[in-house]
Amino acid sequence: MANQVNVVIMVDSIGALVAQSLEGNCLMVDDSPYCSENKGSLNLVTRCTYGQMIHWTVKAVDVQTPVSIKNVLFESNHFFDFPKTETENLDTLVWNGKVPFIGVNPVTYNYKILLQIGKGEKSELEIITPALTILPFLGY
């Protein structure tokens, strides 16, 4: 089992700001060894297991307009404790979190990612459709 799953978010910064939407201006992929679903869309379902680190990274297609991850919020926040990004430095593009133990049945948790695109009014956009599916811990 890989100890880390990388989720990469690619954003067309200018397109997203003009449309005030990430739909059609953003895609998500991961390198999970467990055959994630909907790669290349905003509906990515990353499959992972207990103890793995999830490593979110955001990349801007337009290097003139930086993008950062402002927050990652789960519907069940008591299971996930990810630190908030408290910085004006938009070069902070990575969030990490450790997958908790959930028992013997797979569980899917929806989450949303708040992105900061550049600065100013209407520069925060969110992705509300990804999820993590935590597979049962089989032991080693």
mmCIF file of C-alpha atoms in Angstrom:
data_model
loop_
_atom_site.group_PDB
_atom_site.id
_atom_site.type_symbol
_atom_site.label_atom_id
_atom_site.label_comp_id
_atom_site.label_asym_id
_atom_site.label_seq_id
_atom_site.Cartn_x
_atom_site.Cartn_y
_atom_site.Cartn_z
ATOM 1 C CA MET A 1 0.000 0.000 0.000
ATOM 2 C CA ALA A 2 1.256 3.479 -0.826
ATOM 3 C CA ASN A 3 1.495 5.617 2.302
ATOM 4 C CA GLN A 4 0.350 8.710 0.433
ATOM 5 C CA VAL A 5 -2.320 9.469 -2.140
ATOM 6 C CA ASN A 6 -1.758 12.610 -4.190
ATOM 7 C CA VAL A 7 -4.771 14.589 -5.395
ATOM 8 C CA VAL A 8 -3.920 17.254 -7.973
ATOM 9 C CA ILE A 9 -6.361 20.071 -8.749
ATOM 10 C CA MET A 10 -5.677 21.905 -12.020
ATOM 11 C CA VAL A 11 -7.386 25.268 -12.473
ATOM 12 C CA ASP A 12 -7.779 27.611 -15.430
ATOM 13 C CA SER A 13 -7.560 30.696 -13.199
ATOM 14 C CA ILE A 14 -8.685 33.280 -15.735
ATOM 15 C CA GLY A 15 -11.548 31.129 -17.050
ATOM 16 C CA ALA A 16 -12.765 30.429 -13.502
ATOM 17 C CA LEU A 17 -12.669 34.108 -12.500
ATOM 18 C CA VAL A 18 -14.432 35.272 -15.661
ATOM 19 C CA ALA A 19 -17.155 32.612 -15.356
ATOM 20 C CA GLN A 20 -17.213 32.810 -11.535
ATOM 21 C CA SER A 21 -17.328 29.028 -11.699
ATOM 22 C CA LEU A 22 -14.920 26.128 -11.601
ATOM 23 C CA GLU A 23 -17.221 24.050 -13.823
ATOM 24 C CA GLY A 24 -15.324 23.565 -17.090
ATOM 25 C CA ASN A 25 -12.320 25.404 -15.632
ATOM 26 C CA CYS A 26 -10.987 22.811 -13.214
ATOM 27 C CA LEU A 27 -10.225 19.112 -13.034
ATOM 28 C CA MET A 28 -9.051 16.723 -10.327
ATOM 29 C CA VAL A 29 -6.923 13.570 -10.591
ATOM 30 C CA ASP A 30 -5.239 11.270 -8.081
ATOM 31 C CA ASP A 31 -2.743 8.412 -7.937
ATOM 32 C CA SER A 32 -4.647 6.104 -5.603
ATOM 33 C CA PRO A 33 -3.768 2.417 -6.067
ATOM 34 C CA TYR A 34 -7.449 1.555 -5.423
ATOM 35 C CA CYS A 35 -9.011 2.655 -8.745
ATOM 36 C CA SER A 36 -10.608 6.000 -7.929
ATOM 37 C CA GLU A 37 -13.679 7.145 -9.861
ATOM 38 C CA ASN A 38 -14.350 10.181 -12.081
ATOM 39 C CA LYS A 39 -10.723 11.176 -12.632
ATOM 40 C CA GLY A 40 -10.396 14.348 -14.699
ATOM 41 C CA SER A 41 -13.594 15.907 -13.322
ATOM 42 C CA LEU A 42 -14.803 17.864 -10.305
ATOM 43 C CA ASN A 43 -16.538 14.679 -9.104
ATOM 44 C CA LEU A 44 -13.366 12.777 -8.188
ATOM 45 C CA VAL A 45 -13.953 9.975 -5.679
ATOM 46 C CA THR A 46 -10.563 9.092 -4.218
ATOM 47 C CA ARG A 47 -10.310 5.607 -2.755
ATOM 48 C CA CYS A 48 -7.995 5.281 0.209
ATOM 49 C CA THR A 49 -7.499 3.304 3.407
ATOM 50 C CA TYR A 50 -6.700 3.854 7.063
ATOM 51 C CA GLY A 51 -3.367 5.514 7.785
ATOM 52 C CA GLN A 52 -2.728 6.896 4.313
ATOM 53 C CA MET A 53 -1.874 10.574 3.951
ATOM 54 C CA ILE A 54 -4.000 12.483 1.461
ATOM 55 C CA HIS A 55 -1.903 15.188 -0.163
ATOM 56 C CA TRP A 56 -3.915 17.845 -2.077
ATOM 57 C CA THR A 57 -2.000 20.117 -4.461
ATOM 58 C CA VAL A 58 -3.411 22.884 -6.657
ATOM 59 C CA LYS A 59 -1.841 23.998 -9.946
ATOM 60 C CA ALA A 60 -2.836 27.077 -11.946
ATOM 61 C CA VAL A 61 -2.843 26.808 -15.737
ATOM 62 C CA ASP A 62 -2.201 30.573 -15.925
ATOM 63 C CA VAL A 63 0.964 31.369 -13.961
ATOM 64 C CA GLN A 64 0.047 35.075 -13.749
ATOM 65 C CA THR A 65 -2.967 34.367 -11.528
ATOM 66 C CA PRO A 66 -2.007 32.167 -8.565
ATOM 67 C CA VAL A 67 -4.350 29.703 -6.903
ATOM 68 C CA SER A 68 -4.219 28.340 -3.354
ATOM 69 C CA ILE A 69 -6.279 25.938 -1.274
ATOM 70 C CA LYS A 70 -7.951 27.989 1.423
ATOM 71 C CA ASN A 71 -9.833 25.205 3.154
ATOM 72 C CA VAL A 72 -10.815 21.542 2.928
ATOM 73 C CA LEU A 73 -14.093 20.809 4.715
ATOM 74 C CA PHE A 74 -15.657 17.394 5.281
ATOM 75 C CA GLU A 75 -19.322 16.732 5.998
ATOM 76 C CA SER A 76 -18.142 14.859 9.113
ATOM 77 C CA ASN A 77 -15.456 17.140 10.492
ATOM 78 C CA HIS A 78 -15.017 15.095 13.674
ATOM 79 C CA PHE A 79 -13.246 12.414 11.596
ATOM 80 C CA PHE A 80 -10.879 14.773 9.813
ATOM 81 C CA ASP A 81 -8.661 17.396 11.364
ATOM 82 C CA PHE A 82 -6.858 19.252 8.593
ATOM 83 C CA PRO A 83 -5.065 22.492 9.407
ATOM 84 C CA LYS A 84 -6.348 25.715 7.919
ATOM 85 C CA THR A 85 -4.070 27.680 5.644
ATOM 86 C CA GLU A 86 -3.552 30.998 7.415
ATOM 87 C CA THR A 87 -1.232 32.865 5.093
ATOM 88 C CA GLU A 88 -1.194 35.596 2.499
ATOM 89 C CA ASN A 89 1.475 33.626 0.639
ATOM 90 C CA LEU A 90 -0.324 32.085 -2.333
ATOM 91 C CA ASP A 91 2.653 29.777 -2.875
ATOM 92 C CA THR A 92 1.211 27.566 -0.115
ATOM 93 C CA LEU A 93 -0.470 25.127 -2.446
ATOM 94 C CA VAL A 94 -0.566 21.894 -0.439
ATOM 95 C CA TRP A 95 -2.894 20.416 2.190
ATOM 96 C CA ASN A 96 -2.343 17.117 3.964
ATOM 97 C CA GLY A 97 -4.558 14.911 6.070
ATOM 98 C CA LYS A 98 -4.346 11.395 7.488
ATOM 99 C CA VAL A 99 -7.149 8.935 6.776
ATOM 100 C CA PRO A 100 -8.812 7.829 10.043
ATOM 101 C CA PHE A 101 -9.832 4.300 11.009
ATOM 102 C CA ILE A 102 -13.504 3.739 10.112
ATOM 103 C CA GLY A 103 -14.092 0.040 10.735
ATOM 104 C CA VAL A 104 -14.805 -2.901 8.462
ATOM 105 C CA ASN A 105 -17.194 -1.361 5.920
ATOM 106 C CA PRO A 106 -16.317 1.146 3.187
ATOM 107 C CA VAL A 107 -17.540 4.682 3.914
ATOM 108 C CA THR A 108 -17.738 7.638 1.529
ATOM 109 C CA TYR A 109 -17.329 11.199 2.778
ATOM 110 C CA ASN A 110 -18.135 14.165 0.570
ATOM 111 C CA TYR A 111 -16.002 17.249 1.036
ATOM 112 C CA LYS A 112 -15.530 20.673 -0.436
ATOM 113 C CA ILE A 113 -12.409 22.616 -1.290
ATOM 114 C CA LEU A 114 -12.328 26.393 -1.088
ATOM 115 C CA LEU A 115 -9.875 27.876 -3.591
ATOM 116 C CA GLN A 116 -8.413 31.373 -3.512
ATOM 117 C CA ILE A 117 -7.742 32.578 -7.061
ATOM 118 C CA GLY A 118 -5.689 35.761 -7.077
ATOM 119 C CA LYS A 119 -6.939 38.457 -4.744
ATOM 120 C CA GLY A 120 -9.952 40.726 -4.478
ATOM 121 C CA GLU A 121 -13.704 40.422 -4.577
ATOM 122 C CA LYS A 122 -15.137 37.198 -5.933
ATOM 123 C CA SER A 123 -11.715 35.506 -5.830
ATOM 124 C CA GLU A 124 -12.880 32.579 -3.682
ATOM 125 C CA LEU A 125 -14.528 29.661 -5.484
ATOM 126 C CA GLU A 126 -15.367 26.212 -4.171
ATOM 127 C CA ILE A 127 -15.528 22.661 -5.416
ATOM 128 C CA ILE A 128 -18.369 20.846 -3.656
ATOM 129 C CA THR A 129 -18.503 17.520 -5.493
ATOM 130 C CA PRO A 130 -15.387 15.431 -4.608
ATOM 131 C CA ALA A 131 -15.367 12.603 -2.076
ATOM 132 C CA LEU A 132 -13.101 10.150 -0.270
ATOM 133 C CA THR A 133 -14.106 6.510 -0.079
ATOM 134 C CA ILE A 134 -12.317 4.915 2.841
ATOM 135 C CA LEU A 135 -11.890 1.201 2.293
ATOM 136 C CA PRO A 136 -11.855 -1.242 5.212
ATOM 137 C CA PHE A 137 -8.564 -1.705 7.002
ATOM 138 C CA LEU A 138 -7.465 -5.250 6.273
ATOM 139 C CA GLY A 139 -4.429 -5.289 8.571
ATOM 140 C CA TYR A 140 -0.898 -6.223 7.677
#
